[in-house]
XYZ file of N, CA and C in Angstrom:
642
model
N 38.966 82.666 41.861
C 39.257 84.082 41.968
C 38.008 84.935 41.989
N 36.851 84.362 41.588
C 35.623 85.131 41.541
C 34.758 84.908 42.771
N 35.298 84.122 43.769
C 34.550 83.930 45.011
C 34.345 85.269 45.690
N 33.096 85.609 46.112
C 32.868 86.927 46.739
C 33.750 87.132 47.950
N 34.441 88.251 47.935
C 35.276 88.639 49.066
C 35.216 90.135 49.225
N 35.205 90.615 50.440
C 35.125 92.059 50.650
C 36.461 92.715 50.375
N 37.549 92.085 50.827
C 38.857 92.710 50.659
C 39.882 91.618 50.408
N 40.703 91.793 49.370
C 41.838 90.905 49.133
C 43.121 91.698 49.346
N 43.903 91.442 50.391
C 45.156 92.183 50.582
C 46.204 91.737 49.587
N 47.063 92.629 49.205
C 48.142 92.307 48.285
C 49.445 92.834 48.866
N 50.451 91.986 48.919
C 51.757 92.390 49.436
C 52.706 92.483 48.257
N 53.214 93.660 48.048
C 54.050 93.922 46.882
C 55.470 94.141 47.346
N 56.387 93.429 46.732
C 57.790 93.549 47.105
C 58.550 94.311 46.035
N 59.365 95.265 46.444
C 60.185 96.009 45.498
C 61.197 95.070 44.874
N 61.461 95.263 43.581
C 62.396 94.433 42.852
C 63.668 95.229 42.642
N 64.814 94.646 42.924
C 66.092 95.335 42.739
C 66.755 95.590 44.073
N 67.870 94.896 44.309
C 68.487 94.956 45.631
C 69.061 96.324 45.942
N 69.307 97.125 44.908
C 69.950 98.406 45.161
C 68.969 99.525 45.422
N 67.694 99.219 45.387
C 66.704 100.251 45.642
C 66.633 100.589 47.122
N 66.336 101.851 47.462
C 66.166 102.207 48.876
C 65.005 101.446 49.490
N 65.111 101.134 50.768
C 64.035 100.425 51.453
C 62.788 101.299 51.508
N 61.615 100.651 51.414
C 60.360 101.400 51.436
C 59.301 100.570 52.131
N 58.356 101.264 52.772
C 57.237 100.590 53.413
C 56.065 100.546 52.445
N 55.358 99.411 52.424
C 54.293 99.197 51.453
C 53.032 98.758 52.168
N 51.914 99.328 51.761
C 50.612 98.846 52.208
C 49.685 98.862 51.004
N 49.039 97.758 50.731
C 48.171 97.720 49.557
C 46.976 96.841 49.818
N 45.955 97.031 48.987
C 44.788 96.167 49.053
C 44.064 96.215 47.724
N 43.402 95.099 47.416
C 42.586 95.026 46.216
C 41.157 94.744 46.662
N 40.222 95.529 46.173
C 38.850 95.465 46.656
C 37.947 94.712 45.687
N 37.103 93.839 46.225
C 36.100 93.116 45.455
C 34.742 93.334 46.114
N 33.732 93.563 45.324
C 32.402 93.768 45.864
C 31.581 92.491 45.700
N 31.020 91.949 46.798
C 30.311 90.671 46.729
C 28.939 90.820 46.096
N 28.442 89.696 45.551
C 27.076 89.634 45.068
C 26.834 90.421 43.800
N 27.881 90.589 42.962
C 27.718 91.376 41.762
C 27.338 90.493 40.578
N 26.820 91.138 39.531
C 26.514 90.454 38.293
C 27.811 90.105 37.577
N 27.697 89.394 36.438
C 28.888 89.050 35.660
C 29.628 90.306 35.230
N 28.891 91.358 34.899
C 29.519 92.627 34.534
C 30.297 93.189 35.717
N 29.677 93.178 36.905
C 30.346 93.714 38.075
C 31.572 92.925 38.466
N 31.610 91.632 38.175
C 32.745 90.799 38.525
C 33.976 91.122 37.683
N 33.826 91.901 36.649
C 34.956 92.321 35.823
C 35.539 93.641 36.296
N 34.984 94.203 37.342
C 35.437 95.496 37.862
C 36.409 95.265 39.021
N 37.478 96.011 39.027
C 38.474 95.893 40.083
C 38.899 97.280 40.560
N 39.188 97.372 41.857
C 39.817 98.535 42.461
C 41.057 98.052 43.201
N 42.172 98.710 42.943
C 43.427 98.350 43.593
C 43.991 99.595 44.249
N 44.325 99.503 45.535
C 44.880 100.629 46.270
C 46.200 100.223 46.907
N 47.137 101.149 46.894
C 48.422 100.873 47.534
C 48.987 102.173 48.100
N 49.566 102.064 49.282
C 50.264 103.181 49.911
C 51.703 102.752 50.159
N 52.621 103.652 49.837
C 54.028 103.286 49.930
C 54.849 104.520 50.287
N 55.860 104.318 51.133
C 56.810 105.368 51.465
C 58.108 105.089 50.699
N 58.587 106.100 49.956
C 59.809 105.946 49.168
C 60.846 106.953 49.635
N 62.100 106.626 49.378
C 63.215 107.453 49.845
C 63.608 108.493 48.797
N 62.628 109.227 48.325
C 62.857 110.290 47.351
C 61.970 111.476 47.718
N 62.423 112.691 47.454
C 61.553 113.855 47.694
C 60.399 113.873 46.706
N 59.325 114.549 47.083
C 58.123 114.583 46.242
C 58.409 115.064 44.822
N 59.170 116.155 44.611
C 59.368 116.603 43.222
C 60.012 115.542 42.330
N 60.860 114.691 42.910
C 61.531 113.670 42.102
C 60.558 112.579 41.684
N 59.790 112.025 42.620
C 58.863 110.957 42.267
C 57.707 111.490 41.422
N 57.254 112.698 41.714
C 56.230 113.323 40.871
C 56.756 113.517 39.445
N 58.014 113.956 39.318
C 58.594 114.152 37.995
C 58.639 112.875 37.184
N 58.953 111.758 37.831
C 59.002 110.477 37.116
C 57.616 110.040 36.658
N 56.618 110.169 37.541
C 55.265 109.702 37.226
C 54.596 110.598 36.181
N 54.833 111.896 36.253
C 54.134 112.827 35.356
C 54.744 112.897 33.963
N 55.944 112.349 33.781
C 56.626 112.431 32.481
C 56.201 111.273 31.588
N 54.941 111.313 31.141
C 54.363 110.201 30.380
C 55.140 109.938 29.091
N 55.648 110.970 28.461
C 56.354 110.803 27.187
C 57.572 109.900 27.311
N 58.129 109.761 28.523
C 59.321 108.941 28.741
C 59.006 107.536 29.243
N 57.743 107.184 29.400
C 57.399 105.877 29.958
C 58.056 104.724 29.202
N 58.075 104.818 27.882
C 58.629 103.712 27.093
C 60.122 103.528 27.341
N 60.793 104.546 27.915
C 62.222 104.452 28.185
C 62.539 103.605 29.411
N 61.570 103.461 30.327
C 61.930 102.784 31.575
C 60.861 101.859 32.144
N 59.658 101.830 31.590
C 58.626 100.942 32.126
C 58.565 99.631 31.344
N 58.483 98.504 32.030
C 58.364 97.225 31.331
C 57.033 97.128 30.611
N 57.048 96.427 29.499
C 55.849 96.154 28.696
C 55.288 97.400 28.005
N 55.890 98.558 28.213
C 55.446 99.777 27.523
C 56.286 99.916 26.262
N 55.664 99.816 25.103
C 56.393 99.827 23.837
C 56.426 101.204 23.178
N 55.526 102.101 23.569
C 55.522 103.458 23.015
C 54.744 104.367 23.958
N 55.162 105.631 24.040
C 54.455 106.600 24.885
C 54.606 107.978 24.253
N 53.484 108.671 24.118
C 53.486 109.973 23.454
C 52.551 110.936 24.179
N 52.936 112.199 24.196
C 52.041 113.275 24.627
C 51.560 113.965 23.360
N 50.270 113.825 23.057
C 49.706 114.369 21.825
C 49.371 115.845 21.947
N 49.013 116.257 23.155
C 48.646 117.650 23.380
C 48.906 117.996 24.843
N 49.340 119.209 25.062
C 49.612 119.688 26.417
C 49.011 121.071 26.551
N 48.221 121.286 27.594
C 47.612 122.600 27.776
C 47.525 122.938 29.251
N 47.564 124.238 29.524
C 47.382 124.711 30.883
C 45.913 124.602 31.249
N 45.623 123.858 32.304
C 44.225 123.607 32.659
C 43.546 124.856 33.186
N 44.307 125.750 33.814
C 43.738 126.961 34.392
C 44.118 128.207 33.600
N 44.366 128.008 32.298
C 44.794 129.123 31.474
C 43.685 130.135 31.256
N 44.024 131.319 30.699
C 43.032 132.368 30.452
C 41.916 131.872 29.560
N 40.695 132.144 29.948
C 39.557 131.761 29.132
C 39.087 130.346 29.329
N 39.846 129.541 30.121
C 39.419 128.175 30.375
C 39.630 127.285 29.162
N 39.135 126.037 29.191
C 39.343 125.098 28.096
C 38.590 125.525 26.842
N 39.063 125.046 25.706
C 38.405 125.331 24.446
C 37.031 124.672 24.409
N 36.096 125.221 23.589
C 34.764 124.612 23.483
C 34.847 123.148 23.073
N 34.120 122.311 23.790
C 34.105 120.886 23.494
C 35.247 120.117 24.088
N 36.200 120.789 24.728
C 37.345 120.108 25.325
C 36.935 119.446 26.629
N 37.745 118.454 27.043
C 37.513 117.767 28.318
C 37.615 118.776 29.463
N 36.664 118.753 30.367
C 36.671 119.693 31.494
C 37.775 119.333 32.463
N 38.636 120.276 32.751
C 39.756 120.036 33.661
C 39.280 120.021 35.099
N 40.055 119.337 35.952
C 39.728 119.306 37.369
C 39.996 120.666 37.997
N 39.221 121.055 38.990
C 39.465 122.333 39.674
C 40.870 122.371 40.264
N 41.581 123.459 40.037
C 42.917 123.618 40.605
C 44.015 122.921 39.840
N 43.687 122.228 38.738
C 44.702 121.500 37.991
C 45.655 122.476 37.317
N 46.938 122.129 37.284
C 47.927 123.027 36.706
C 48.175 122.733 35.234
N 47.969 121.480 34.819
C 48.240 121.123 33.429
C 47.433 119.886 33.056
N 47.091 119.797 31.777
C 46.345 118.643 31.282
C 47.022 118.125 30.024
N 47.195 116.792 29.956
C 47.848 116.153 28.826
C 46.877 115.200 28.135
N 46.949 115.154 26.823
C 46.306 114.093 26.060
C 47.419 113.148 25.617
N 47.348 111.887 26.051
C 48.467 110.967 25.858
C 48.022 109.699 25.142
N 49.027 108.996 24.629
C 48.798 107.690 24.008
C 49.934 106.771 24.419
N 49.587 105.655 25.029
C 50.571 104.687 25.502
C 50.235 103.317 24.916
N 51.249 102.632 24.392
C 51.076 101.287 23.848
C 51.768 100.285 24.763
N 51.069 99.188 25.044
C 51.549 98.182 25.997
C 51.450 96.806 25.363
N 52.455 95.968 25.598
C 52.418 94.581 25.162
C 52.826 93.662 26.292
N 52.043 92.577 26.512
C 52.350 91.655 27.616
C 51.743 90.296 27.323
N 52.560 89.247 27.396
C 52.115 87.858 27.229
C 51.272 87.694 25.963
N 51.758 88.235 24.857
C 51.077 88.081 23.586
C 49.929 89.042 23.362
N 49.624 89.890 24.349
C 48.547 90.868 24.220
C 49.151 92.243 23.949
N 48.474 93.030 23.123
C 48.919 94.386 22.838
C 47.716 95.314 22.862
N 47.890 96.492 23.428
C 46.784 97.441 23.531
C 47.323 98.854 23.472
N 46.460 99.764 23.040
C 46.778 101.184 22.994
C 45.816 101.919 23.920
N 46.362 102.803 24.750
C 45.566 103.541 25.718
C 45.632 105.029 25.394
N 44.506 105.600 25.022
C 44.398 107.040 24.880
C 43.825 107.611 26.164
N 44.511 108.593 26.756
C 44.135 109.058 28.097
C 44.200 110.571 28.200
N 43.405 111.087 29.131
C 43.514 112.473 29.572
C 44.156 112.454 30.948
N 45.306 113.089 31.068
C 46.076 113.076 32.309
C 46.070 114.487 32.897
N 45.583 114.608 34.115
C 45.512 115.898 34.796
C 46.590 115.958 35.868
N 47.406 117.012 35.811
C 48.544 117.159 36.709
C 48.309 118.298 37.685
N 48.479 118.008 38.954
C 48.515 119.026 39.995
C 49.914 118.956 40.586
N 50.734 119.909 40.240
C 52.183 119.801 40.436
C 52.559 119.415 41.864
N 53.388 118.346 41.942
C 53.933 117.831 43.203
C 52.863 117.329 44.168
N 51.630 117.161 43.680
C 50.559 116.684 44.558
C 49.782 115.506 43.979
N 49.491 115.545 42.670
C 48.554 114.552 42.148
C 48.732 114.366 40.646
N 48.605 113.106 40.201
C 48.511 112.764 38.782
C 47.285 111.876 38.616
N 46.345 112.320 37.801
C 45.102 111.572 37.617
C 44.891 111.320 36.131
N 44.611 110.069 35.771
C 44.448 109.691 34.370
C 43.109 108.989 34.155
N 42.428 109.371 33.082
C 41.193 108.713 32.652
C 41.420 108.236 31.228
N 41.325 106.913 31.013
C 41.592 106.337 29.696
C 40.309 106.042 28.945
N 40.398 106.126 27.632
C 39.272 105.766 26.779
C 39.132 104.243 26.732
N 37.927 103.723 26.510
C 37.762 102.272 26.361
C 38.581 101.755 25.173
N 39.072 100.522 25.299
C 39.729 99.871 24.167
C 39.264 98.423 24.085
N 39.977 97.589 23.322
C 39.512 96.222 23.105
C 39.570 95.359 24.354
N 40.291 95.794 25.397
C 40.421 95.002 26.620
C 39.702 95.619 27.819
N 39.499 96.911 27.805
C 38.974 97.618 28.972
C 37.749 98.442 28.619
N 36.748 98.368 29.491
C 35.613 99.279 29.374
C 35.907 100.612 30.042
N 36.753 100.599 31.069
C 37.120 101.838 31.754
C 38.431 101.633 32.481
N 39.165 102.733 32.656
C 40.412 102.699 33.408
C 40.693 104.097 33.951
N 40.780 104.215 35.276
C 41.172 105.452 35.941
C 42.286 105.127 36.930
N 43.295 105.966 36.979
C 44.271 105.784 38.046
C 44.682 107.136 38.603
N 45.010 107.116 39.883
C 45.386 108.335 40.590
C 46.623 108.077 41.440
N 47.625 108.953 41.290
C 48.784 108.993 42.177
C 48.660 110.254 43.020
N 48.786 110.112 44.329
C 48.837 111.276 45.204
C 50.144 111.229 45.986
N 50.741 112.404 46.183
C 52.069 112.495 46.777
C 52.030 113.418 47.994
N 52.712 113.009 49.064
C 52.794 113.834 50.272
C 54.208 113.748 50.821
N 54.810 114.883 51.192
C 56.178 114.847 51.721
C 56.228 114.268 53.131
N 57.296 113.546 53.401
C 57.616 113.086 54.752
C 59.040 113.554 55.012
N 59.183 114.785 55.441
C 60.504 115.375 55.559
C 61.021 115.770 54.180
N 62.278 116.213 54.107
C 62.808 116.734 52.847
C 63.162 115.673 51.815
N 63.398 114.427 52.240
C 63.932 113.419 51.320
C 63.113 112.146 51.233
N 61.884 112.183 51.742
C 61.003 111.020 51.633
C 59.616 111.479 51.215
N 58.855 110.546 50.648
C 57.501 110.878 50.208
C 56.592 109.673 50.394
N 55.331 109.961 50.627
C 54.315 108.910 50.669
C 53.544 108.948 49.358
N 53.373 107.780 48.763
C 52.594 107.628 47.535
C 51.298 106.914 47.880
N 50.188 107.447 47.409
C 48.900 106.759 47.470
C 48.452 106.512 46.037
N 48.409 105.237 45.658
C 48.057 104.843 44.298
C 46.711 104.134 44.302
N 45.838 104.520 43.380
C 44.541 103.860 43.254
C 44.248 103.599 41.779
N 43.860 102.359 41.478
C 43.429 101.963 40.140
C 41.967 101.546 40.202
N 41.179 102.031 39.269
C 39.793 101.592 39.104
C 39.610 101.227 37.639
N 39.213 99.991 37.369
C 39.074 99.596 35.965
C 38.061 98.461 35.822
N 37.554 98.322 34.614
C 36.636 97.235 34.280
C 37.102 96.580 32.993
N 37.407 95.297 33.085
C 37.881 94.523 31.946
C 36.708 93.943 31.167
N 36.927 93.689 29.897
C 35.867 93.130 29.058
C 35.784 91.610 29.169
N 36.909 90.962 29.431
C 37.000 89.512 29.349
C 37.289 88.926 30.738
N 36.493 87.933 31.140
C 36.687 87.300 32.451
C 38.064 86.649 32.549
N 38.572 86.098 31.438
C 39.896 85.482 31.473
C 40.974 86.507 31.829
N 40.808 87.728 31.353
C 41.772 88.773 31.677
C 41.647 89.205 33.140
N 40.436 89.098 33.694
C 40.257 89.354 35.124
C 41.044 88.334 35.939
N 40.935 87.066 35.554
C 41.669 86.017 36.254
C 43.175 86.240 36.142
N 43.626 86.683 34.964
C 45.048 86.961 34.770
C 45.498 88.084 35.700
N 44.681 89.151 35.800
C 45.020 90.258 36.698
C 45.061 89.792 38.148
N 44.070 89.008 38.560
C 44.022 88.554 39.950
C 45.257 87.734 40.302
N 45.794 87.013 39.316
C 46.966 86.179 39.551
C 48.263 86.982 39.547
N 48.345 87.989 38.672
C 49.614 88.666 38.423
C 49.689 90.084 38.972
N 48.646 90.547 39.660
C 48.614 91.957 40.045
C 49.811 92.355 40.911
N 50.211 91.522 41.852
C 51.337 91.859 42.717
C 52.618 92.021 41.905
N 52.852 91.090 40.996
C 54.057 91.146 40.172
C 54.052 92.387 39.278
N 52.922 92.646 38.627
C 52.847 93.763 37.681
C 53.027 95.094 38.397
N 52.252 95.333 39.461
C 52.326 96.606 40.171
C 53.684 96.757 40.853
N 54.179 95.683 41.450
C 55.477 95.746 42.106
C 56.594 96.092 41.133
N 56.558 95.500 39.949
C 57.587 95.789 38.958
C 57.502 97.232 38.485
N 56.284 97.721 38.261
C 56.127 99.105 37.820
C 56.641 100.084 38.875
N 56.295 99.861 40.137
C 56.742 100.766 41.189
C 58.261 100.738 41.327
N 58.855 99.568 41.181
C 60.313 99.476 41.241
C 60.957 100.253 40.104
N 60.330 100.200 38.921
C 60.880 100.934 37.779
C 60.780 102.437 37.981
N 59.712 102.905 38.593
C 59.612 104.334 38.887
C 60.695 104.751 39.888
N 61.003 103.883 40.850
C 62.072 104.207 41.793
C 63.425 104.250 41.105
N 63.675 103.302 40.200
C 64.936 103.340 39.459
C 65.022 104.602 38.601
N 63.880 105.005 38.058
C 63.855 106.244 37.279
C 64.217 107.441 38.168
N 63.742 107.436 39.404
C 64.079 108.511 40.336
C 65.588 108.578 40.568
N 66.225 107.421 40.704
C 67.678 107.394 40.869
C 68.353 108.030 39.655
N 67.868 107.696 38.452
C 68.430 108.286 37.231
C 68.258 109.803 37.216
N 67.074 110.274 37.618
C 66.829 111.712 37.625
C 67.734 112.424 38.620
N 67.948 111.813 39.786
C 68.841 112.416 40.769
C 70.276 112.457 40.254
N 70.703 111.386 39.575
C 72.044 111.369 39.016
C 72.186 112.433 37.929
N 71.151 112.595 37.109
C 71.173 113.628 36.077
C 71.280 115.017 36.694
N 70.475 115.263 37.739
C 70.505 116.575 38.391
C 71.857 116.846 39.047
N 72.442 115.791 39.645
C 73.747 115.961 40.288
C 74.841 116.291 39.265
N 74.643 115.779 38.020
C 75.614 116.047 36.961
C 75.284 117.312 36.181
N 74.303 118.058 36.643
C 73.945 119.293 35.972
C 73.172 119.101 34.694
N 72.460 117.934 34.583
C 71.634 117.692 33.405
C 72.400 117.126 32.229
N 73.697 116.833 32.403
C 74.514 116.297 31.318
C 74.538 114.789 31.419
N 74.330 114.111 30.302
C 74.381 112.654 30.301
C 73.293 112.069 29.451
N 73.125 110.732 29.556
C 72.209 110.045 28.674
C 70.796 109.925 29.188
N 70.521 110.386 30.408
C 69.171 110.261 30.943
C 68.308 111.360 30.364
N 67.144 110.949 29.781
C 66.279 111.945 29.159
C 65.421 112.657 30.168
């Protein structure tokens, strides 16, 4: 898995026969000739068309507090602080600098468990409504860095294009090998869960917000 390669394509299949059909394009990037440190760095990109309007898929992705309700391997999810990124007076002294044009910024904490491993991710999530979700996580026992970006674009009134990018550096080579082996399964399962969440949100909206969907 550590053989130098410029590009490793990844084909991700949606899980769940009842999900709407979607087109997928993805790739995982490796940079050749790197040091041992560089070999722990990965970039994963995926583009996908889903059968949901932008506000619905954006709503599912941006609702970090609900992740534990519908994402696999997520055992807890919390929003510790929420602030308007472009509010009067700008950010408080010493606060994380918000991205230009950002509508809201969240400080979040997500706990994940998988194959006997458990980790906590503290992140700053910047929201640009119906356009972009960008997260920067603090280092933990498994990762030196983790950034991910979701970008959303409408394709007519009831479809959307998602552009997903992950950039991260793992501390342990064994965990790199695990990611290289399981990346399609992990990302595919997560994307399928976000689509199922969209179905739940649409059902909730159709029922006027009454029911068990949070």
